[in-house]
Amino acid sequence: MNYIVNLLLSMKGGMFVTIYIFFITLVFSIILGIITAMIRISNIKIIRVVVSFYIFIMRGTPLLLQIIFIFFGLPMIGVTFERYTAVFIAFILNYTAYFTEIFRAGIQSIDKGQFEAAKVLGLSKFQSYRYIILPQMFKNILPALANEVITLVKDTSLVYVVGIADVLREGKIAVNRDATLLPFLVVAMFYAGFIYVLSDLFKKVERRFEYYR
Amino acid sequence: MVLELKNVAKSYKGKRILDNISFEVKEGEIVSIFGKSGAGKSTLLRCINGLETIDKGSIKINGEYLYRQNGIYVEVAKGESLKKIRQSIGLVFQNFNLFSNLTVLENIILAPINVYNLDRELAVKKAELLLDRLKILDKRDFYPYELSGGQRQRVAIARACILSPKIICFDEPTSAVDDEVKKSIAEIIMEFKSEKIAVLIVSHDKEFSHSISDRIINIEGGKIIS
């Protein structure tokens, strides 16, 4: 028991790093995802094509490769990022692409009549999205969003590639140091616990949105 | 005149939908646009409410141009002018298009507060008066899915007329309603008339159009035939 407590204490820095990367990525990619989704469904063809290409590249290549490219590849052409910055750029760009597609589908699933009613009442585009479209969209996309958020928790472990000491890396260090697999079990429980809390949160949010149909 | 259309034309994918449409609607007048499905009457109503653009002609609402023919171009109202127009005209959609995430009251006061900067208390008071008149004040905090079709239509009417428009448009108000609801819609429309609010109805319900209107405009193939 003492060993596990000591293990948890020695890994708390790594846990914080994992949670930190998760939250920063989540907040920025949700905000950017909404904006990009609105751009993606705009009437300007060139913008639509550019956004579609960006989404294709981000979804068509592994996140691990994107992190490597930004941290190790870009310095070859003189663009250098500090490791956390490189990780955030890669994660946010990647997850924005996935969220964009989720939000786009959510916006397009809303009845055209809702947009038209907002228009004839004189609401601006911003007001229509704020009061009508986005609240309805979030209700529709919550299950898909929950899936993506859970994937993000597990993807944070990819930061090991640039030497960031997240919870998995600290677990691995403990395994090598103490010659036992127990730290991996603790790491697994950390991820599972984190995901359990998030899943529960999403269930609660879904219930909160049940007030209308 | 609260509504003036002059030589309005619109084509879609090479097909003429509206062909040289001109008519006027006076204050307190009830006008029905009658025609079969596909005659162009719903498109016409959508153009009058700025949901569709036109290729030619002019549409003037309460003295302001929504669309104005200027040489070969059609200018579209913007900014304050468009805001004034939106305030002068209300539309009750065929399927009502109430905002499903908002209560009855929120549906009605959303635009007055956020677009026209009406004080919230005043907007609520006005909305409650309207709901009372339409006999649905007890549904004030209900969500659209909790209401019957007739009640939803009344909410849509309240939403369309909270800003005291000069003209209210109805898109197929009697489709999918029973005789009782039809009768109450007719009563509401007659009340508008008594308040000098013009009403423009698009319908393929001949009996309803004839019984309620001061004038009927018959449309066929995008043209006014009588």
PDB file of C-alpha atoms in Angstrom, chain B residues 9-223:
ATOM      1  CA  ALA B   9     -39.329  38.006 -61.668  1.00  0.00           C
ATOM      2  CA  LYS B  10     -37.329  35.054 -60.518  1.00  0.00           C
ATOM      3  CA  SER B  11     -35.828  32.057 -62.270  1.00  0.00           C
ATOM      4  CA  TYR B  12     -34.232  28.950 -60.877  1.00  0.00           C
ATOM      5  CA  LYS B  13     -32.028  26.671 -62.957  1.00  0.00           C
ATOM      6  CA  GLY B  14     -33.329  28.291 -66.120  1.00  0.00           C
ATOM      7  CA  LYS B  15     -36.973  27.873 -65.136  1.00  0.00           C
ATOM      8  CA  ARG B  16     -39.175  30.923 -64.572  1.00  0.00           C
ATOM      9  CA  ILE B  17     -40.679  30.654 -61.093  1.00  0.00           C
ATOM     10  CA  LEU B  18     -42.121  34.177 -60.908  1.00  0.00           C
ATOM     11  CA  ASP B  19     -42.993  36.122 -64.006  1.00  0.00           C
ATOM     12  CA  ASN B  20     -43.617  39.860 -63.918  1.00  0.00           C
ATOM     13  CA  ILE B  21     -45.594  39.923 -60.677  1.00  0.00           C
ATOM     14  CA  SER B  22     -47.048  43.277 -59.653  1.00  0.00           C
ATOM     15  CA  PHE B  23     -49.613  43.999 -56.956  1.00  0.00           C
ATOM     16  CA  GLU B  24     -50.188  46.135 -53.893  1.00  0.00           C
ATOM     17  CA  VAL B  25     -51.634  45.576 -50.458  1.00  0.00           C
ATOM     18  CA  LYS B  26     -53.287  48.392 -48.525  1.00  0.00           C
ATOM     19  CA  GLU B  27     -53.376  48.965 -44.777  1.00  0.00           C
ATOM     20  CA  GLY B  28     -55.839  46.574 -43.097  1.00  0.00           C
ATOM     21  CA  GLU B  29     -56.473  44.653 -46.308  1.00  0.00           C
ATOM     22  CA  ILE B  30     -56.635  40.865 -46.387  1.00  0.00           C
ATOM     23  CA  VAL B  31     -55.198  39.484 -49.605  1.00  0.00           C
ATOM     24  CA  SER B  32     -54.908  35.831 -50.515  1.00  0.00           C
ATOM     25  CA  ILE B  33     -52.548  34.435 -53.071  1.00  0.00           C
ATOM     26  CA  PHE B  34     -54.235  31.381 -54.416  1.00  0.00           C
ATOM     27  CA  GLY B  35     -52.793  28.740 -56.689  1.00  0.00           C
ATOM     28  CA  LYS B  36     -52.025  25.086 -57.103  1.00  0.00           C
ATOM     29  CA  SER B  37     -48.866  23.447 -55.743  1.00  0.00           C
ATOM     30  CA  GLY B  38     -45.848  24.596 -57.730  1.00  0.00           C
ATOM     31  CA  ALA B  39     -47.594  27.749 -58.973  1.00  0.00           C
ATOM     32  CA  GLY B  40     -44.922  29.916 -57.328  1.00  0.00           C
ATOM     33  CA  LYS B  41     -46.969  31.305 -54.449  1.00  0.00           C
ATOM     34  CA  SER B  42     -44.661  30.088 -51.657  1.00  0.00           C
ATOM     35  CA  THR B  43     -41.595  31.389 -53.542  1.00  0.00           C
ATOM     36  CA  LEU B  44     -43.357  34.727 -53.859  1.00  0.00           C
ATOM     37  CA  LEU B  45     -43.981  34.826 -50.111  1.00  0.00           C
ATOM     38  CA  ARG B  46     -40.345  33.896 -49.451  1.00  0.00           C
ATOM     39  CA  CYS B  47     -39.187  36.744 -51.729  1.00  0.00           C
ATOM     40  CA  ILE B  48     -41.445  39.211 -49.930  1.00  0.00           C
ATOM     41  CA  ASN B  49     -39.856  38.149 -46.653  1.00  0.00           C
ATOM     42  CA  GLY B  50     -36.304  38.339 -47.959  1.00  0.00           C
ATOM     43  CA  LEU B  51     -35.691  34.586 -47.817  1.00  0.00           C
ATOM     44  CA  GLU B  52     -35.125  34.436 -51.577  1.00  0.00           C
ATOM     45  CA  THR B  53     -33.584  36.988 -53.865  1.00  0.00           C
ATOM     46  CA  ILE B  54     -35.296  38.199 -57.023  1.00  0.00           C
ATOM     47  CA  ASP B  55     -33.814  38.627 -60.502  1.00  0.00           C
ATOM     48  CA  LYS B  56     -35.863  41.628 -61.561  1.00  0.00           C
ATOM     49  CA  GLY B  57     -38.312  44.152 -60.180  1.00  0.00           C
ATOM     50  CA  SER B  58     -38.906  45.857 -56.858  1.00  0.00           C
ATOM     51  CA  ILE B  59     -40.493  44.997 -53.536  1.00  0.00           C
ATOM     52  CA  LYS B  60     -41.390  47.828 -51.199  1.00  0.00           C
ATOM     53  CA  ILE B  61     -42.574  47.246 -47.637  1.00  0.00           C
ATOM     54  CA  ASN B  62     -44.063  50.095 -45.638  1.00  0.00           C
ATOM     55  CA  GLY B  63     -42.225  52.664 -47.752  1.00  0.00           C
ATOM     56  CA  GLU B  64     -38.812  50.959 -47.677  1.00  0.00           C
ATOM     57  CA  TYR B  65     -37.361  49.037 -50.575  1.00  0.00           C
ATOM     58  CA  LEU B  66     -36.452  45.445 -49.786  1.00  0.00           C
ATOM     59  CA  TYR B  67     -35.459  44.959 -53.428  1.00  0.00           C
ATOM     60  CA  ARG B  68     -35.087  47.817 -55.858  1.00  0.00           C
ATOM     61  CA  GLN B  69     -34.466  47.634 -59.586  1.00  0.00           C
ATOM     62  CA  ASN B  70     -31.573  49.923 -60.434  1.00  0.00           C
ATOM     63  CA  GLY B  71     -30.678  49.618 -64.114  1.00  0.00           C
ATOM     64  CA  ILE B  72     -29.868  45.985 -64.720  1.00  0.00           C
ATOM     65  CA  TYR B  73     -29.174  45.311 -61.037  1.00  0.00           C
ATOM     66  CA  VAL B  74     -31.499  44.635 -58.136  1.00  0.00           C
ATOM     67  CA  GLU B  75     -30.355  46.377 -54.951  1.00  0.00           C
ATOM     68  CA  VAL B  76     -31.039  44.626 -51.654  1.00  0.00           C
ATOM     69  CA  ALA B  77     -31.853  46.478 -48.431  1.00  0.00           C
ATOM     70  CA  LYS B  78     -29.156  46.395 -45.770  1.00  0.00           C
ATOM     71  CA  GLY B  79     -28.466  47.685 -42.256  1.00  0.00           C
ATOM     72  CA  GLU B  80     -31.018  49.996 -40.673  1.00  0.00           C
ATOM     73  CA  SER B  81     -33.295  49.918 -43.701  1.00  0.00           C
ATOM     74  CA  LEU B  82     -33.491  46.112 -43.572  1.00  0.00           C
ATOM     75  CA  LYS B  83     -34.088  46.281 -39.818  1.00  0.00           C
ATOM     76  CA  LYS B  84     -37.034  48.654 -40.386  1.00  0.00           C
ATOM     77  CA  ILE B  85     -38.446  46.321 -43.017  1.00  0.00           C
ATOM     78  CA  ARG B  86     -38.125  43.287 -40.744  1.00  0.00           C
ATOM     79  CA  GLN B  87     -39.998  45.212 -38.071  1.00  0.00           C
ATOM     80  CA  SER B  88     -42.809  46.059 -40.509  1.00  0.00           C
ATOM     81  CA  ILE B  89     -43.444  42.529 -41.717  1.00  0.00           C
ATOM     82  CA  GLY B  90     -44.140  39.305 -39.863  1.00  0.00           C
ATOM     83  CA  LEU B  91     -44.223  35.785 -41.230  1.00  0.00           C
ATOM     84  CA  VAL B  92     -46.015  32.734 -39.882  1.00  0.00           C
ATOM     85  CA  PHE B  93     -44.358  29.719 -41.487  1.00  0.00           C
ATOM     86  CA  GLN B  94     -46.355  26.747 -42.663  1.00  0.00           C
ATOM     87  CA  ASN B  95     -44.667  24.502 -40.095  1.00  0.00           C
ATOM     88  CA  PHE B  96     -44.244  27.424 -37.662  1.00  0.00           C
ATOM     89  CA  ASN B  97     -40.460  27.010 -37.211  1.00  0.00           C
ATOM     90  CA  LEU B  98     -40.549  27.748 -33.507  1.00  0.00           C
ATOM     91  CA  PHE B  99     -37.129  27.584 -31.878  1.00  0.00           C
ATOM     92  CA  SER B 100     -37.190  24.168 -30.233  1.00  0.00           C
ATOM     93  CA  ASN B 101     -34.633  25.041 -27.534  1.00  0.00           C
ATOM     94  CA  LEU B 102     -36.599  28.049 -26.291  1.00  0.00           C
ATOM     95  CA  THR B 103     -39.847  28.287 -24.335  1.00  0.00           C
ATOM     96  CA  VAL B 104     -42.944  29.933 -25.772  1.00  0.00           C
ATOM     97  CA  LEU B 105     -42.110  33.203 -24.039  1.00  0.00           C
ATOM     98  CA  GLU B 106     -38.440  33.103 -25.082  1.00  0.00           C
ATOM     99  CA  ASN B 107     -39.458  32.439 -28.681  1.00  0.00           C
ATOM    100  CA  ILE B 108     -41.545  35.593 -28.672  1.00  0.00           C
ATOM    101  CA  ILE B 109     -39.193  37.970 -26.867  1.00  0.00           C
ATOM    102  CA  LEU B 110     -35.885  36.870 -28.428  1.00  0.00           C
ATOM    103  CA  ALA B 111     -35.929  39.301 -31.360  1.00  0.00           C
ATOM    104  CA  PRO B 112     -37.498  42.305 -29.583  1.00  0.00           C
ATOM    105  CA  ILE B 113     -34.804  42.189 -26.892  1.00  0.00           C
ATOM    106  CA  ASN B 114     -31.768  41.261 -28.950  1.00  0.00           C
ATOM    107  CA  VAL B 115     -32.486  42.916 -32.280  1.00  0.00           C
ATOM    108  CA  TYR B 116     -34.665  45.888 -31.372  1.00  0.00           C
ATOM    109  CA  ASN B 117     -33.241  46.530 -27.888  1.00  0.00           C
ATOM    110  CA  LEU B 118     -36.623  46.474 -26.218  1.00  0.00           C
ATOM    111  CA  ASP B 119     -36.477  46.429 -22.423  1.00  0.00           C
ATOM    112  CA  ARG B 120     -36.917  42.834 -21.206  1.00  0.00           C
ATOM    113  CA  GLU B 121     -39.723  43.659 -18.784  1.00  0.00           C
ATOM    114  CA  LEU B 122     -41.630  45.522 -21.463  1.00  0.00           C
ATOM    115  CA  ALA B 123     -41.091  42.707 -23.967  1.00  0.00           C
ATOM    116  CA  VAL B 124     -42.361  40.134 -21.464  1.00  0.00           C
ATOM    117  CA  LYS B 125     -45.418  42.282 -20.711  1.00  0.00           C
ATOM    118  CA  LYS B 126     -46.190  42.662 -24.431  1.00  0.00           C
ATOM    119  CA  ALA B 127     -45.705  38.943 -25.022  1.00  0.00           C
ATOM    120  CA  GLU B 128     -47.981  38.029 -22.128  1.00  0.00           C
ATOM    121  CA  LEU B 129     -50.708  40.334 -23.427  1.00  0.00           C
ATOM    122  CA  LEU B 130     -50.462  38.708 -26.834  1.00  0.00           C
ATOM    123  CA  LEU B 131     -50.487  35.196 -25.378  1.00  0.00           C
ATOM    124  CA  ASP B 132     -53.524  36.109 -23.313  1.00  0.00           C
ATOM    125  CA  ARG B 133     -55.311  37.412 -26.396  1.00  0.00           C
ATOM    126  CA  LEU B 134     -54.451  34.230 -28.238  1.00  0.00           C
ATOM    127  CA  LYS B 135     -55.674  32.178 -25.237  1.00  0.00           C
ATOM    128  CA  ILE B 136     -52.365  30.423 -24.563  1.00  0.00           C
ATOM    129  CA  LEU B 137     -50.967  32.420 -21.662  1.00  0.00           C
ATOM    130  CA  ASP B 138     -50.918  29.238 -19.555  1.00  0.00           C
ATOM    131  CA  LYS B 139     -48.397  27.779 -22.055  1.00  0.00           C
ATOM    132  CA  ARG B 140     -45.911  30.618 -21.556  1.00  0.00           C
ATOM    133  CA  ASP B 141     -43.164  28.421 -20.104  1.00  0.00           C
ATOM    134  CA  PHE B 142     -43.781  25.365 -22.266  1.00  0.00           C
ATOM    135  CA  TYR B 143     -41.404  24.161 -24.960  1.00  0.00           C
ATOM    136  CA  PRO B 144     -42.740  23.837 -28.533  1.00  0.00           C
ATOM    137  CA  TYR B 145     -42.740  20.019 -28.406  1.00  0.00           C
ATOM    138  CA  GLU B 146     -45.201  20.156 -25.521  1.00  0.00           C
ATOM    139  CA  LEU B 147     -47.807  22.047 -27.572  1.00  0.00           C
ATOM    140  CA  SER B 148     -50.456  20.947 -30.044  1.00  0.00           C
ATOM    141  CA  GLY B 149     -50.306  22.088 -33.683  1.00  0.00           C
ATOM    142  CA  GLY B 150     -52.912  24.791 -33.106  1.00  0.00           C
ATOM    143  CA  GLN B 151     -51.093  26.110 -30.040  1.00  0.00           C
ATOM    144  CA  ARG B 152     -47.788  26.179 -31.917  1.00  0.00           C
ATOM    145  CA  GLN B 153     -49.414  28.189 -34.661  1.00  0.00           C
ATOM    146  CA  ARG B 154     -50.649  30.722 -32.110  1.00  0.00           C
ATOM    147  CA  VAL B 155     -47.133  31.052 -30.694  1.00  0.00           C
ATOM    148  CA  ALA B 156     -45.831  31.607 -34.229  1.00  0.00           C
ATOM    149  CA  ILE B 157     -48.482  34.302 -34.706  1.00  0.00           C
ATOM    150  CA  ALA B 158     -47.521  35.963 -31.414  1.00  0.00           C
ATOM    151  CA  ARG B 159     -43.839  35.872 -32.429  1.00  0.00           C
ATOM    152  CA  ALA B 160     -44.647  37.401 -35.810  1.00  0.00           C
ATOM    153  CA  CYS B 161     -46.678  40.256 -34.407  1.00  0.00           C
ATOM    154  CA  ILE B 162     -44.908  41.236 -31.176  1.00  0.00           C
ATOM    155  CA  LEU B 163     -43.184  44.133 -32.962  1.00  0.00           C
ATOM    156  CA  SER B 164     -46.523  45.495 -34.228  1.00  0.00           C
ATOM    157  CA  PRO B 165     -45.878  44.909 -37.934  1.00  0.00           C
ATOM    158  CA  LYS B 166     -47.877  46.601 -40.675  1.00  0.00           C
ATOM    159  CA  ILE B 167     -48.355  43.354 -42.544  1.00  0.00           C
ATOM    160  CA  ILE B 168     -48.415  39.714 -41.469  1.00  0.00           C
ATOM    161  CA  CYS B 169     -47.871  36.894 -43.941  1.00  0.00           C
ATOM    162  CA  PHE B 170     -49.258  33.404 -43.497  1.00  0.00           C
ATOM    163  CA  ASP B 171     -47.884  30.460 -45.435  1.00  0.00           C
ATOM    164  CA  GLU B 172     -50.620  27.835 -45.810  1.00  0.00           C
ATOM    165  CA  PRO B 173     -52.244  28.601 -42.445  1.00  0.00           C
ATOM    166  CA  THR B 174     -54.927  25.946 -42.804  1.00  0.00           C
ATOM    167  CA  SER B 175     -52.831  23.015 -43.938  1.00  0.00           C
ATOM    168  CA  ALA B 176     -53.165  20.114 -41.510  1.00  0.00           C
ATOM    169  CA  VAL B 177     -55.541  21.815 -39.075  1.00  0.00           C
ATOM    170  CA  ASP B 178     -59.087  20.857 -38.165  1.00  0.00           C
ATOM    171  CA  ASP B 179     -62.163  23.036 -38.696  1.00  0.00           C
ATOM    172  CA  GLU B 180     -62.089  24.348 -35.149  1.00  0.00           C
ATOM    173  CA  VAL B 181     -58.515  25.657 -35.515  1.00  0.00           C
ATOM    174  CA  LYS B 182     -59.362  27.022 -38.971  1.00  0.00           C
ATOM    175  CA  LYS B 183     -62.185  29.024 -37.444  1.00  0.00           C
ATOM    176  CA  SER B 184     -59.941  30.469 -34.764  1.00  0.00           C
ATOM    177  CA  ILE B 185     -57.279  31.434 -37.346  1.00  0.00           C
ATOM    178  CA  ALA B 186     -59.977  33.274 -39.293  1.00  0.00           C
ATOM    179  CA  GLU B 187     -60.977  35.125 -36.115  1.00  0.00           C
ATOM    180  CA  ILE B 188     -57.372  36.125 -35.400  1.00  0.00           C
ATOM    181  CA  ILE B 189     -56.936  37.373 -38.968  1.00  0.00           C
ATOM    182  CA  MET B 190     -60.128  39.425 -38.738  1.00  0.00           C
ATOM    183  CA  GLU B 191     -58.811  40.974 -35.518  1.00  0.00           C
ATOM    184  CA  PHE B 192     -55.665  42.049 -37.397  1.00  0.00           C
ATOM    185  CA  LYS B 193     -57.853  43.678 -40.005  1.00  0.00           C
ATOM    186  CA  SER B 194     -59.733  45.629 -37.357  1.00  0.00           C
ATOM    187  CA  GLU B 195     -56.383  46.908 -36.105  1.00  0.00           C
ATOM    188  CA  LYS B 196     -55.451  48.060 -39.627  1.00  0.00           C
ATOM    189  CA  ILE B 197     -52.804  45.378 -39.995  1.00  0.00           C
ATOM    190  CA  ALA B 198     -52.667  43.982 -43.518  1.00  0.00           C
ATOM    191  CA  VAL B 199     -52.646  40.227 -43.964  1.00  0.00           C
ATOM    192  CA  LEU B 200     -51.183  38.326 -46.888  1.00  0.00           C
ATOM    193  CA  ILE B 201     -52.166  34.680 -47.072  1.00  0.00           C
ATOM    194  CA  VAL B 202     -50.685  32.053 -49.328  1.00  0.00           C
ATOM    195  CA  SER B 203     -53.036  29.121 -49.573  1.00  0.00           C
ATOM    196  CA  HIS B 204     -54.431  26.421 -51.763  1.00  0.00           C
ATOM    197  CA  ASP B 205     -57.502  26.180 -49.533  1.00  0.00           C
ATOM    198  CA  LYS B 206     -60.077  27.812 -51.823  1.00  0.00           C
ATOM    199  CA  GLU B 207     -62.883  27.887 -49.289  1.00  0.00           C
ATOM    200  CA  PHE B 208     -60.758  29.528 -46.589  1.00  0.00           C
ATOM    201  CA  SER B 209     -59.199  32.069 -48.993  1.00  0.00           C
ATOM    202  CA  HIS B 210     -62.572  33.106 -50.380  1.00  0.00           C
ATOM    203  CA  SER B 211     -64.298  33.328 -47.035  1.00  0.00           C
ATOM    204  CA  ILE B 212     -61.747  35.592 -45.402  1.00  0.00           C
ATOM    205  CA  SER B 213     -60.098  37.738 -48.080  1.00  0.00           C
ATOM    206  CA  ASP B 214     -60.925  41.176 -49.409  1.00  0.00           C
ATOM    207  CA  ARG B 215     -59.109  40.255 -52.603  1.00  0.00           C
ATOM    208  CA  ILE B 216     -57.735  37.100 -54.161  1.00  0.00           C
ATOM    209  CA  ILE B 217     -54.746  36.959 -56.473  1.00  0.00           C
ATOM    210  CA  ASN B 218     -54.676  33.824 -58.586  1.00  0.00           C
ATOM    211  CA  ILE B 219     -51.274  32.549 -59.637  1.00  0.00           C
ATOM    212  CA  GLU B 220     -50.460  29.939 -62.216  1.00  0.00           C
ATOM    213  CA  GLY B 221     -47.048  29.079 -63.644  1.00  0.00           C
ATOM    214  CA  GLY B 222     -45.533  32.037 -61.773  1.00  0.00           C
ATOM    215  CA  LYS B 223     -47.918  34.548 -63.368  1.00  0.00           C
TER     216      LYS B 223
END
